[in-house]
Amino acid sequence: MRNDSMQIIPLASLVGGALLILGDRARRVAEFIEQANGVTQLLMELMGALLPLFIFLVVSRMFWTGSLGALARAWRAVLNTGMGGLGSAMAQRR
């Protein structure tokens, strides 16, 4: 997924401007957007509250199934390939 915020910002500005110009005629649309925003915020707060539990459960499962070695190998591969020169320099030190 690419970062397309430069496309979203002008579109949001145009929609917001149209809502301001229409005033009371766009009241239902504005109320819907406010309600959708409230639902989205509630879901994000719930996910944020449950995230530490999810991470704990995943790491616990890896610990009990002996998969921590696979995690270490994967992390080493990320360091060696994903970080360019830094990963190569760290691999040469070992």
Short mmCIF file of C-alpha atoms in Angstrom, two decimals:
data_model
loop_
_atom_site.label_atom_id
_atom_site.label_comp_id
_atom_site.label_asym_id
_atom_site.label_seq_id
_atom_site.Cartn_x
_atom_site.Cartn_y
_atom_site.Cartn_z
CA MET A 1 0.00 0.00 0.00
CA ARG A 2 1.43 3.33 -1.05
CA ASN A 3 1.26 6.58 0.84
CA ASP A 4 -1.28 8.57 -1.20
CA SER A 5 -1.94 11.41 1.23
CA MET A 6 -1.19 14.00 -1.45
CA GLN A 7 -4.25 12.76 -3.33
CA ILE A 8 -6.48 12.58 -0.25
CA ILE A 9 -5.76 16.08 1.10
CA PRO A 10 -7.11 18.04 -1.94
CA LEU A 11 -10.14 15.76 -2.18
CA ALA A 12 -10.93 16.22 1.53
CA SER A 13 -10.50 19.99 1.14
CA LEU A 14 -12.93 20.07 -1.78
CA VAL A 15 -15.53 17.96 0.05
CA GLY A 16 -15.18 20.11 3.18
CA GLY A 17 -15.54 23.30 1.15
CA ALA A 18 -18.64 21.94 -0.59
CA LEU A 19 -20.18 21.04 2.77
CA LEU A 20 -19.51 24.55 4.07
CA ILE A 21 -21.03 26.17 0.98
CA LEU A 22 -24.16 23.98 1.07
CA GLY A 23 -24.69 24.66 4.78
CA ASP A 24 -27.94 23.19 6.11
CA ARG A 25 -28.64 21.28 2.91
CA ALA A 26 -25.61 19.06 3.63
CA ARG A 27 -26.43 18.58 7.32
CA ARG A 28 -27.13 14.83 6.94
CA VAL A 29 -23.86 14.24 5.12
CA ALA A 30 -21.93 16.12 7.79
CA GLU A 31 -23.68 14.14 10.55
CA PHE A 32 -22.84 10.88 8.78
CA ILE A 33 -19.17 11.89 8.52
CA GLU A 34 -19.10 12.80 12.22
CA GLN A 35 -20.67 9.46 13.17
CA ALA A 36 -18.26 7.52 10.94
CA ASN A 37 -15.39 9.40 12.57
CA GLY A 38 -16.64 8.43 16.04
CA VAL A 39 -16.94 4.76 15.05
CA THR A 40 -13.44 4.80 13.55
CA GLN A 41 -11.96 6.37 16.69
CA LEU A 42 -13.67 3.80 18.91
CA LEU A 43 -12.33 0.92 16.82
CA MET A 44 -8.80 2.36 16.84
CA GLU A 45 -8.90 2.76 20.63
CA LEU A 46 -10.09 -0.83 21.01
CA MET A 47 -7.33 -2.12 18.75
CA GLY A 48 -4.76 -0.05 20.61
CA ALA A 49 -5.95 -1.43 23.93
CA LEU A 50 -5.79 -5.04 22.72
CA LEU A 51 -2.46 -4.75 20.90
CA PRO A 52 -0.23 -5.46 23.94
CA LEU A 53 -2.24 -8.61 24.71
CA PHE A 54 -1.96 -9.76 21.09
CA ILE A 55 1.82 -9.22 21.07
CA PHE A 56 2.16 -11.08 24.37
CA LEU A 57 0.18 -14.04 23.01
CA VAL A 58 2.21 -14.21 19.79
CA VAL A 59 5.55 -14.08 21.60
CA SER A 60 4.32 -16.64 24.16
CA ARG A 61 3.27 -19.00 21.38
CA MET A 62 6.66 -18.60 19.73
CA PHE A 63 8.38 -19.30 23.03
CA TRP A 64 6.40 -22.46 23.77
CA THR A 65 6.65 -23.87 20.24
CA GLY A 66 10.38 -23.20 19.96
CA SER A 67 10.02 -20.71 17.11
CA LEU A 68 12.21 -18.03 18.65
CA GLY A 69 15.18 -19.32 16.64
CA ALA A 70 13.18 -18.73 13.45
CA LEU A 71 12.39 -15.20 14.63
CA ALA A 72 16.10 -14.54 15.26
CA ARG A 73 17.01 -15.86 11.78
CA ALA A 74 14.31 -13.71 10.18
CA TRP A 75 15.52 -10.63 12.07
CA ARG A 76 19.10 -11.31 11.01
CA ALA A 77 17.95 -11.60 7.36
CA VAL A 78 16.12 -8.28 7.65
CA LEU A 79 19.20 -6.60 9.08
CA ASN A 80 21.44 -8.04 6.36
CA THR A 81 19.23 -7.21 3.38
CA GLY A 82 16.70 -4.59 4.42
CA MET A 83 18.97 -1.90 5.77
CA GLY A 84 21.48 -1.60 2.93
CA GLY A 85 24.95 -0.60 4.07
CA LEU A 86 24.18 -0.83 7.78
CA GLY A 87 23.08 -4.45 7.50
CA SER A 88 26.12 -5.33 5.40
CA ALA A 89 28.44 -3.62 7.88
CA MET A 90 26.87 -5.50 10.78
CA ALA A 91 27.17 -8.81 8.91
CA GLN A 92 30.88 -8.17 8.23
CA ARG A 93 31.55 -7.50 11.93
CA ARG A 94 30.37 -11.00 12.84
#
